[in-house]
Short mmCIF file of N, CA and C and ligand atoms in Angstrom, two decimals:
data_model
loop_
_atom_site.label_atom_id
_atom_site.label_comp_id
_atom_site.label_asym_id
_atom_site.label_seq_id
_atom_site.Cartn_x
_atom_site.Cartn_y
_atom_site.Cartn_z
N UNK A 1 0.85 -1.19 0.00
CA UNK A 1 0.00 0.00 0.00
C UNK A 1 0.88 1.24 0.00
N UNK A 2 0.66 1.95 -0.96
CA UNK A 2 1.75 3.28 -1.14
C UNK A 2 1.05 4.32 -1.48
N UNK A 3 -0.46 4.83 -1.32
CA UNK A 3 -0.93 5.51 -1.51
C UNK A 3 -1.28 5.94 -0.36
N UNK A 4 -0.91 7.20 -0.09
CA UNK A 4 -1.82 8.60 1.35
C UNK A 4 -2.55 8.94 1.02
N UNK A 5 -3.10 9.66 0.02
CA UNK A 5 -4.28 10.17 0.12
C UNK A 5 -4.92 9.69 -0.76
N UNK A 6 -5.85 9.60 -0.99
CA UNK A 6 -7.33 9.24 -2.02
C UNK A 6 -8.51 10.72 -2.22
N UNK A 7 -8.34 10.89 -3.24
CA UNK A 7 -9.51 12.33 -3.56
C UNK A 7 -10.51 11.56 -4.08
N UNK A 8 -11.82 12.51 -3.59
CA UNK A 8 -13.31 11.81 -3.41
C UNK A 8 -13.85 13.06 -3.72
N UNK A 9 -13.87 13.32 -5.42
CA UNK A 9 -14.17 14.25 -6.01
C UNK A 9 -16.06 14.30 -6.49
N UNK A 10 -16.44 15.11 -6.11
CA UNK A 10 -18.29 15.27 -6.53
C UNK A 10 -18.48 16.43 -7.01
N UNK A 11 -19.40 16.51 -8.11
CA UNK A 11 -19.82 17.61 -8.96
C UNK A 11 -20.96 18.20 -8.59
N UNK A 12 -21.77 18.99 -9.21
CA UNK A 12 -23.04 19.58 -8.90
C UNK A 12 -23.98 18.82 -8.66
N UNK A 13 -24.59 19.59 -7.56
CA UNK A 13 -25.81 19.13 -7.10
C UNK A 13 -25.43 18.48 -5.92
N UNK A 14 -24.05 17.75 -5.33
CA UNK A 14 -24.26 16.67 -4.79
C UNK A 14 -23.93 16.70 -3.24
N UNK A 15 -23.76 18.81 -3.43
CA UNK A 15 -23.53 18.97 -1.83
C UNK A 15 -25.22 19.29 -1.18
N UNK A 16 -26.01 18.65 -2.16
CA UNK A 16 -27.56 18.76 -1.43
C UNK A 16 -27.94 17.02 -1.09
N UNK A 17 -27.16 16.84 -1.27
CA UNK A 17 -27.60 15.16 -0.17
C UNK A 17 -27.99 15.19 0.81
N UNK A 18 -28.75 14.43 1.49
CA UNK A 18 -29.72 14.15 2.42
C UNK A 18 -30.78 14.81 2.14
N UNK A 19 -31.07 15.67 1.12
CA UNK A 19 -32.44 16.22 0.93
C UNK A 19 -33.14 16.11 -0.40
N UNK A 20 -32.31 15.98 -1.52
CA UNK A 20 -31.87 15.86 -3.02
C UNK A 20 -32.76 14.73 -3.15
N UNK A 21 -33.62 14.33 -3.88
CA UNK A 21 -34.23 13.57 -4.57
C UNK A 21 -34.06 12.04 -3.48
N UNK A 22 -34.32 11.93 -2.37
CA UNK A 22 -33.63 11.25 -1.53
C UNK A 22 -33.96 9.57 -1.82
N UNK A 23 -35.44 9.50 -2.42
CA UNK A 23 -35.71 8.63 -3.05
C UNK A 23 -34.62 7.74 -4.29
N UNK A 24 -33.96 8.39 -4.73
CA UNK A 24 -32.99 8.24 -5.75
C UNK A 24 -31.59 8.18 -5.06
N UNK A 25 -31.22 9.16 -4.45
CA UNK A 25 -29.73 9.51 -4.08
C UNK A 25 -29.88 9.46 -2.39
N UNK A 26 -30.31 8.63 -2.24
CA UNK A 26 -30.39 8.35 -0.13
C UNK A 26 -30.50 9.27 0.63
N UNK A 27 -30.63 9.01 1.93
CA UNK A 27 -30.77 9.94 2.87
C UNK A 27 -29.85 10.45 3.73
N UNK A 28 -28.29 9.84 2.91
CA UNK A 28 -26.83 10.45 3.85
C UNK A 28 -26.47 11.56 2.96
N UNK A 29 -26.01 12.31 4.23
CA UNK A 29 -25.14 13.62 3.28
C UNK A 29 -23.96 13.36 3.36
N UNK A 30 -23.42 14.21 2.46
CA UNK A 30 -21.46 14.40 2.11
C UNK A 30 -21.01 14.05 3.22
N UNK A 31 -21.12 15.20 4.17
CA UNK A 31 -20.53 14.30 5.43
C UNK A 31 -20.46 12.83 6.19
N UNK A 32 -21.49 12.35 6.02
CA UNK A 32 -22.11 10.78 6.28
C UNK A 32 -21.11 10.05 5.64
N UNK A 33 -20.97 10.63 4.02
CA UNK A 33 -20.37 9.74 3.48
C UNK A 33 -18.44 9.99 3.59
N UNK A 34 -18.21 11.20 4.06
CA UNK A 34 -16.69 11.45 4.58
C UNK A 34 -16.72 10.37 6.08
N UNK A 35 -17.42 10.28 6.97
CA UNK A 35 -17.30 9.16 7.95
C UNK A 35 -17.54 7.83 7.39
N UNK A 36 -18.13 7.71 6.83
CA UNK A 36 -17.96 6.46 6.05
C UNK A 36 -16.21 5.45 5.83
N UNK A 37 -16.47 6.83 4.56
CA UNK A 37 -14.89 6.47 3.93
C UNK A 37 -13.70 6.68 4.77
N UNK A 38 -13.92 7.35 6.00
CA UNK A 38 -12.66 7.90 6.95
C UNK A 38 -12.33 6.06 7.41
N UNK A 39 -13.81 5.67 8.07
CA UNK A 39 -13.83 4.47 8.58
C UNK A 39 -13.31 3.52 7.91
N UNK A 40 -13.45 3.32 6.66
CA UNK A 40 -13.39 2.40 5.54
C UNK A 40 -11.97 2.14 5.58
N UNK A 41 -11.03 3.21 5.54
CA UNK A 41 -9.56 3.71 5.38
C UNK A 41 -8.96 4.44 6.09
N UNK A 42 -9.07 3.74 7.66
CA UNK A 42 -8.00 4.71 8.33
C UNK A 42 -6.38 5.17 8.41
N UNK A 43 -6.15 4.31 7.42
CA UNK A 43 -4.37 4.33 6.87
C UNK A 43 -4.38 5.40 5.88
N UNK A 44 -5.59 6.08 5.51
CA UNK A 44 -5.58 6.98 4.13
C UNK A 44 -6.22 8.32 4.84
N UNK A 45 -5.72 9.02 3.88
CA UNK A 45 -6.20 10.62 4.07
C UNK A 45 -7.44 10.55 2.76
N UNK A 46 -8.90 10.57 2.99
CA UNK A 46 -9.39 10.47 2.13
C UNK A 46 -10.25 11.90 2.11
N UNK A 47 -9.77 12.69 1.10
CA UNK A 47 -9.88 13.91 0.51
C UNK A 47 -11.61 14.19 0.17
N UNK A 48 -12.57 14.15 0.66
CA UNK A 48 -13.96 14.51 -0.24
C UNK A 48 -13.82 15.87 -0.20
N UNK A 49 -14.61 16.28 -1.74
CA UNK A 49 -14.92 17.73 -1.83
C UNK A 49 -15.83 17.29 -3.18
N UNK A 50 -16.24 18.60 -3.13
CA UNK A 50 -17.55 18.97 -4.05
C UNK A 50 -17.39 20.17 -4.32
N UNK A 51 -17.78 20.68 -5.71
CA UNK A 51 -18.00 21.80 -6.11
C UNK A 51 -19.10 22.00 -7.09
N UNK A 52 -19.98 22.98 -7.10
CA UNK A 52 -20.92 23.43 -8.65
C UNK A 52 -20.18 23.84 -9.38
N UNK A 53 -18.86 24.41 -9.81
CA UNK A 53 -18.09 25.17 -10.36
C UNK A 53 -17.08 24.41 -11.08
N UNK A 54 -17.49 24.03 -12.85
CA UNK A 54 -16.92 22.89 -13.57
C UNK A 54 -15.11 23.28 -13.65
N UNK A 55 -14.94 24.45 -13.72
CA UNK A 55 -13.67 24.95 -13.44
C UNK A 55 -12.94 24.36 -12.40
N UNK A 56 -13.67 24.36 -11.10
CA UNK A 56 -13.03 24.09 -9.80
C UNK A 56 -12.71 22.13 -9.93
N UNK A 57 -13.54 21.71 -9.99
CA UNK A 57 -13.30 19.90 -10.88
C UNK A 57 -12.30 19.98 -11.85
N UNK A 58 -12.09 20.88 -12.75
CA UNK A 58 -10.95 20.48 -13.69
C UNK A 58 -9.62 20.54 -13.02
N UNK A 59 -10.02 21.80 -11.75
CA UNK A 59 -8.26 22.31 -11.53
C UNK A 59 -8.01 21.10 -10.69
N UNK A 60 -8.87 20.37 -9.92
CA UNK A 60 -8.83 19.17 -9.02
C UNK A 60 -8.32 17.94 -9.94
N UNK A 61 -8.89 17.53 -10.61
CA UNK A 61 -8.03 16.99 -11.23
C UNK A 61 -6.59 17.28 -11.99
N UNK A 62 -6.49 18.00 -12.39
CA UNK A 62 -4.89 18.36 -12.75
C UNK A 62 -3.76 18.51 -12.00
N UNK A 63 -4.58 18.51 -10.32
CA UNK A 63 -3.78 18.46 -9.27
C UNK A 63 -3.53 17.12 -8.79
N UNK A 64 -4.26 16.21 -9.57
CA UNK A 64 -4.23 14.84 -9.74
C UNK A 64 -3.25 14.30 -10.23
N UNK A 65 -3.20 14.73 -11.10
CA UNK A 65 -2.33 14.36 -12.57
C UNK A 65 -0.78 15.13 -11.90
N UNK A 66 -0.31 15.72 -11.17
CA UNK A 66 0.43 16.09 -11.08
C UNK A 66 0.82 15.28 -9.89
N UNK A 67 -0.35 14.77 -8.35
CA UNK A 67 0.28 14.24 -7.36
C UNK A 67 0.49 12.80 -7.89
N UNK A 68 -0.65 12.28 -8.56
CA UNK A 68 -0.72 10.89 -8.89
C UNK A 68 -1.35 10.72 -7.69
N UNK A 69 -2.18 10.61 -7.03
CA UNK A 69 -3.24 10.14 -5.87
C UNK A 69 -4.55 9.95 -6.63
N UNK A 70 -5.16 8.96 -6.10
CA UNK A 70 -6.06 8.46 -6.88
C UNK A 70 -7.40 9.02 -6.90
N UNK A 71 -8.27 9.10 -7.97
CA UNK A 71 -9.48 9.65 -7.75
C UNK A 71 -10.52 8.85 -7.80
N UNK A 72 -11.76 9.07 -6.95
CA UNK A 72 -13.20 8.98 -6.81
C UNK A 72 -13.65 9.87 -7.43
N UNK A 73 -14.32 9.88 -8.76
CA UNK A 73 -15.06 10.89 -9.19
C UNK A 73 -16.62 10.57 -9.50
N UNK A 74 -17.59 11.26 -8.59
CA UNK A 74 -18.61 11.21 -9.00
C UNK A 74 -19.02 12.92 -9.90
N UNK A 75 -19.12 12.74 -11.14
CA UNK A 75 -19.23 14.04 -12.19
C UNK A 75 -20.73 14.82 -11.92
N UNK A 76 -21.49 13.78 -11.37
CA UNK A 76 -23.25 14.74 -11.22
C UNK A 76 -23.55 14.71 -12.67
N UNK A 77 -24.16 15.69 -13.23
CA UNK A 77 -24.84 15.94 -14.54
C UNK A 77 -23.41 15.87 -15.72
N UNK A 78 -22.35 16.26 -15.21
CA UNK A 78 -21.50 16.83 -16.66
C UNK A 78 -20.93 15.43 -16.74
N UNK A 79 -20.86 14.33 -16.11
CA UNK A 79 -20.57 13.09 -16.65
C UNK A 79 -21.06 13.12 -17.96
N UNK A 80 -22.83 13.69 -18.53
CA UNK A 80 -23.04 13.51 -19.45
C UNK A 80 -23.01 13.83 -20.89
N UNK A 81 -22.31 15.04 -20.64
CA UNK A 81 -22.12 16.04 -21.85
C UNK A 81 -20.52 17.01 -21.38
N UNK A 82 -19.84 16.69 -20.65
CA UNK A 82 -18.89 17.68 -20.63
C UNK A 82 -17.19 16.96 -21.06
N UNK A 83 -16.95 17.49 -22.02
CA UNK A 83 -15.98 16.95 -22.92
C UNK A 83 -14.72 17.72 -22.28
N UNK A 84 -14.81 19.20 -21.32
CA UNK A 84 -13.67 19.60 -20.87
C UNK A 84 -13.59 18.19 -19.56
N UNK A 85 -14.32 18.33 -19.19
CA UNK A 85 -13.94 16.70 -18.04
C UNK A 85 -13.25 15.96 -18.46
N UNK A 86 -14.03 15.29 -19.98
CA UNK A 86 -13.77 13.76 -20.17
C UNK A 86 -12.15 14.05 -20.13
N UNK A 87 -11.87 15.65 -21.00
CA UNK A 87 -10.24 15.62 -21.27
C UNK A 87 -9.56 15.57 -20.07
N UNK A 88 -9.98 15.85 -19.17
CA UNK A 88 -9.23 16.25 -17.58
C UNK A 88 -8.97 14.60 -17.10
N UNK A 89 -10.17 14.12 -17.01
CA UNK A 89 -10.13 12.30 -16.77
C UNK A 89 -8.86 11.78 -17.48
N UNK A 90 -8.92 12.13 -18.84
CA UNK A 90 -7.75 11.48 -20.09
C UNK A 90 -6.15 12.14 -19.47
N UNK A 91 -6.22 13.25 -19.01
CA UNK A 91 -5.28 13.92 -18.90
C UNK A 91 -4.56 12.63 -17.59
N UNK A 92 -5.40 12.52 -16.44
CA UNK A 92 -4.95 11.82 -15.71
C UNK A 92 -4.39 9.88 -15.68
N UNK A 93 -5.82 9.35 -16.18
CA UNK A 93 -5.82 8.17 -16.76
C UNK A 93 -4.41 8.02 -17.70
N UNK A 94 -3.95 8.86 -18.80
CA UNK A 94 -3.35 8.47 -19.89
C UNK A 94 -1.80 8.15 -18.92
N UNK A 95 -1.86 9.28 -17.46
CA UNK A 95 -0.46 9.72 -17.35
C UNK A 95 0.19 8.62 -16.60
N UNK A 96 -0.61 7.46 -16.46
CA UNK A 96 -1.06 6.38 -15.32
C UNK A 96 -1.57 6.33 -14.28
N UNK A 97 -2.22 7.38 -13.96
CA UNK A 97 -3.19 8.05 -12.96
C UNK A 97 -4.57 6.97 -12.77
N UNK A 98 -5.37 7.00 -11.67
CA UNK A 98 -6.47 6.36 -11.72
C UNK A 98 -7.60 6.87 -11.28
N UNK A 99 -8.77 7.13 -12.06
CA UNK A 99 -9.81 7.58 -11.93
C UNK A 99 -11.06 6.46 -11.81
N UNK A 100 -11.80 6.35 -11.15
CA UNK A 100 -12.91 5.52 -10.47
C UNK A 100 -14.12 6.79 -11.23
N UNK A 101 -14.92 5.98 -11.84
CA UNK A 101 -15.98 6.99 -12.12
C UNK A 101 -17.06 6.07 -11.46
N UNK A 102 -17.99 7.16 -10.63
CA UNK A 102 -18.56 6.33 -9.61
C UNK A 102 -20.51 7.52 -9.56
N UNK A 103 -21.52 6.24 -9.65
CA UNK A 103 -23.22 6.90 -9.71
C UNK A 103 -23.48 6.29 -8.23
N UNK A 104 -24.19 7.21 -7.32
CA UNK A 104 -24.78 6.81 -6.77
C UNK A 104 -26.16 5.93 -7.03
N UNK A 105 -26.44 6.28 -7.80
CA UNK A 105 -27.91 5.67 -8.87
C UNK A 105 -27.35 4.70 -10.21
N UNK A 106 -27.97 4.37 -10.96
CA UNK A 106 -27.57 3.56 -11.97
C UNK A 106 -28.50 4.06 -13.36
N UNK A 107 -27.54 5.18 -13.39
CA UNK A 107 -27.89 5.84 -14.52
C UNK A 107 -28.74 4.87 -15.89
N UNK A 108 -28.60 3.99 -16.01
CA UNK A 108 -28.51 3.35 -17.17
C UNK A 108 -29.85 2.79 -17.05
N UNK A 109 -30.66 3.27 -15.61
CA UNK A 109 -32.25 2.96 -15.62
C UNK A 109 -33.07 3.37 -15.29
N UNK A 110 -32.49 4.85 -15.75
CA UNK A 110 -32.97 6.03 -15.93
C UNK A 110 -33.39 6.88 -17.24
N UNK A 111 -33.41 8.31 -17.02
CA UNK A 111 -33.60 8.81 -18.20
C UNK A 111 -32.57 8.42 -19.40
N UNK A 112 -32.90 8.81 -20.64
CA UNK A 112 -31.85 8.42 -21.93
C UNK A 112 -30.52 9.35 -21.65
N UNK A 113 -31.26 10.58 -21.36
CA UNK A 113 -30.17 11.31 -21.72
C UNK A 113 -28.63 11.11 -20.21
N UNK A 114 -29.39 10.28 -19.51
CA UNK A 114 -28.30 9.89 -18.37
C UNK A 114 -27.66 8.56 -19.17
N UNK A 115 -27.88 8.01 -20.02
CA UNK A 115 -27.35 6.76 -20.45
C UNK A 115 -26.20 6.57 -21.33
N UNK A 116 -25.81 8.21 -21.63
CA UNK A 116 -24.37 8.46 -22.13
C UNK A 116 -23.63 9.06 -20.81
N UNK A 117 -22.46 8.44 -20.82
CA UNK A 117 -21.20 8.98 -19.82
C UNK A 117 -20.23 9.38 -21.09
N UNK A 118 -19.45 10.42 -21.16
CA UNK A 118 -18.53 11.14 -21.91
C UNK A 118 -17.29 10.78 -21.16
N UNK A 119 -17.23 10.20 -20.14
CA UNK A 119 -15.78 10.16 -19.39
C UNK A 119 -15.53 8.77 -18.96
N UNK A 120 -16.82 7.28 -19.24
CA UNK A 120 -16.44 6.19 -18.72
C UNK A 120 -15.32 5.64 -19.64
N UNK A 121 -15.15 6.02 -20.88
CA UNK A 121 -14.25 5.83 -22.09
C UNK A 121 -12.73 5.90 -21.55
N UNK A 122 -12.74 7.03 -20.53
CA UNK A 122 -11.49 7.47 -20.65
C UNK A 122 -10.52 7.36 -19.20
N UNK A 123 -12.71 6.73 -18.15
CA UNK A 123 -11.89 6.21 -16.85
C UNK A 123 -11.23 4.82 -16.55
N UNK A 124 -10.44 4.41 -15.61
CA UNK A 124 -9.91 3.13 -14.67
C UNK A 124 -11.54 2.44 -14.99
N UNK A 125 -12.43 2.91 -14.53
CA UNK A 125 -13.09 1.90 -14.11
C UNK A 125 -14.73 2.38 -13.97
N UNK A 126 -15.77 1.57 -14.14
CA UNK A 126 -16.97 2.02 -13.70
C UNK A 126 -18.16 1.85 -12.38
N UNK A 127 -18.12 2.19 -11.38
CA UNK A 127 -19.34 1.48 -10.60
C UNK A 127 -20.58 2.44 -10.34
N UNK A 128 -21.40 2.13 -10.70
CA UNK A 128 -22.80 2.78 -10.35
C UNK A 128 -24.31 2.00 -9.40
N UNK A 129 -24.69 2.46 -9.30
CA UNK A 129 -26.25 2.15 -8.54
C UNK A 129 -26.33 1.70 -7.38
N UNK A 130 -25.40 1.61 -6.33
CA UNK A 130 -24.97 1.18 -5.14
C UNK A 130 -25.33 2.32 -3.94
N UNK A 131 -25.63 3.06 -4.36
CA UNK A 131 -25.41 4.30 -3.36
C UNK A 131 -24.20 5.09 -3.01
N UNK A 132 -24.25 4.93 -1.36
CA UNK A 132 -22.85 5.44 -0.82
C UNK A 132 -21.76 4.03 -1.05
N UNK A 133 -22.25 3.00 -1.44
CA UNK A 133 -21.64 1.61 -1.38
C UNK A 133 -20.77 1.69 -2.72
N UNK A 134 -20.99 2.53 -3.76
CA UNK A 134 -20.08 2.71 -5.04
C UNK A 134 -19.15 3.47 -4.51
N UNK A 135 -19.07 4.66 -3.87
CA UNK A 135 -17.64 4.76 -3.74
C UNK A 135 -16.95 3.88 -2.69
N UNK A 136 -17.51 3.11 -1.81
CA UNK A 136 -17.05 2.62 -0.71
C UNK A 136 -16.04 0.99 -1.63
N UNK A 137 -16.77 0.78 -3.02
CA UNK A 137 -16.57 -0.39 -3.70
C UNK A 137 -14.87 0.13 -4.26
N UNK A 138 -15.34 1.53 -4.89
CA UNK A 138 -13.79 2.03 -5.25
C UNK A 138 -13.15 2.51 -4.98
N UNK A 139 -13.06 2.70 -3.53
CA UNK A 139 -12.02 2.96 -2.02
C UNK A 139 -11.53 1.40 -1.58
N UNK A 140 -12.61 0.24 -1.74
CA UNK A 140 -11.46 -1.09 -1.37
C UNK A 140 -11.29 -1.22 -2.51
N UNK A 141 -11.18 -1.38 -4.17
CA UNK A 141 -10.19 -1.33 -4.92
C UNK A 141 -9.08 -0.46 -4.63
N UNK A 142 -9.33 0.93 -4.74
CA UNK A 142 -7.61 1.41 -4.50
C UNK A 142 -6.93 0.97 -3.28
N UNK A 143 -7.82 0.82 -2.18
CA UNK A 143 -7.01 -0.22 -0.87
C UNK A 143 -6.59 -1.07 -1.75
N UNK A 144 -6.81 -1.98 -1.84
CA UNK A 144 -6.20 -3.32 -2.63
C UNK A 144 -5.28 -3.23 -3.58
N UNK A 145 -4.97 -2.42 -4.57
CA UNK A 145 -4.21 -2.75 -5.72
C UNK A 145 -2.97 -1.45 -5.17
N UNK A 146 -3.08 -0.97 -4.33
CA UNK A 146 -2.46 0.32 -3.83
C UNK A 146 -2.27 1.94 -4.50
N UNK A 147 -2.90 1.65 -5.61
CA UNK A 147 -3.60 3.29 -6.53
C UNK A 147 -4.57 3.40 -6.98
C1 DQA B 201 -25.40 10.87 -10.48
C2 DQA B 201 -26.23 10.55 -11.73
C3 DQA B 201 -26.30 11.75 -12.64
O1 DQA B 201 -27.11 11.45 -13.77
C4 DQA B 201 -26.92 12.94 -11.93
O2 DQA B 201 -26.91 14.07 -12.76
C5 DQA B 201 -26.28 13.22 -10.62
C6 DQA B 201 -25.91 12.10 -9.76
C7 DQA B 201 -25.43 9.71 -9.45
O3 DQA B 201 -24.59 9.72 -8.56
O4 DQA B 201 -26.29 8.83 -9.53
O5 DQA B 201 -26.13 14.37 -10.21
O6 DQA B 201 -24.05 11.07 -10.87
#
């Protein structure tokens, strides 16, 4: 195991958990799910943050790509249409970086227009429809393989 920190990156919308469509996206908030993952990995510094601000996600990742620490990315809506992402994902992925692209829901049984991802192409890996249990799935992968 040679990884310290782990970033647990979330896009719009997703600092309204616990109230947000709760039927769909549960009844824990961000925080719930930072004790979660603290628990999950107490040998790791596990980084959550969220932003609405597609700018503020790109610079997060490039700070990726530069530490090499691994990412949790749940994208929110621009998973589905945002091509400056997918490049930010590629930027990291290509450099041998690892990106986890991670749905709390399972997009794929849902609306159409959720049934394209622009960035699963270009991530490590995919898990969706689990809840808080998808990122918890790709926090013991990077435990395990050590990035
Ligand atoms: C989501 C699914 C997306 O379609 C949606 O826009 C979100 C959350 C999920 O975690 O299930 O904001 O990424």
């Amino acid at each position: 195991m040679n990884t310290a920190t782990v970033l647990v990156l979330n896009g719009p919308n997703l600092g309204r958990l616990g109230t947000r469509e709760p039927d769909v996206y549960g009844s824990g908030t961000l925080d719930d799910l930072r004790s979660l993952l603290a628990d999950d990995a107490p040998e790791l510094t596990v980084d959550v943050r969220q932003t609405d601000d597609e700018a503020t996600l790109l610079g997060w990742l490039h700070e990726a790509a530069d530490s090499g620490d691994p990412v949790i990315l749940n994208a929110g809506a621009w998973t589905h249409y945002s091509y400056a992402l997918r490049d930010a994902v590629a930027l990291v992925t290509k450099s041998g970086g690892t990106v986890i692209e991670v749905h709390l829901s399972n997009p794929h049984a849902r609306e159409e227009f959720r049934h394209t991802s622009v960035i699963s192409a270009v991530a490590s890996g995919v898990i969706a429809g689990f809840g808080f249990g998808s990122y918890r799935l790709a926090l013991a992968h990077i435990r395990r393989i050590g990035r």
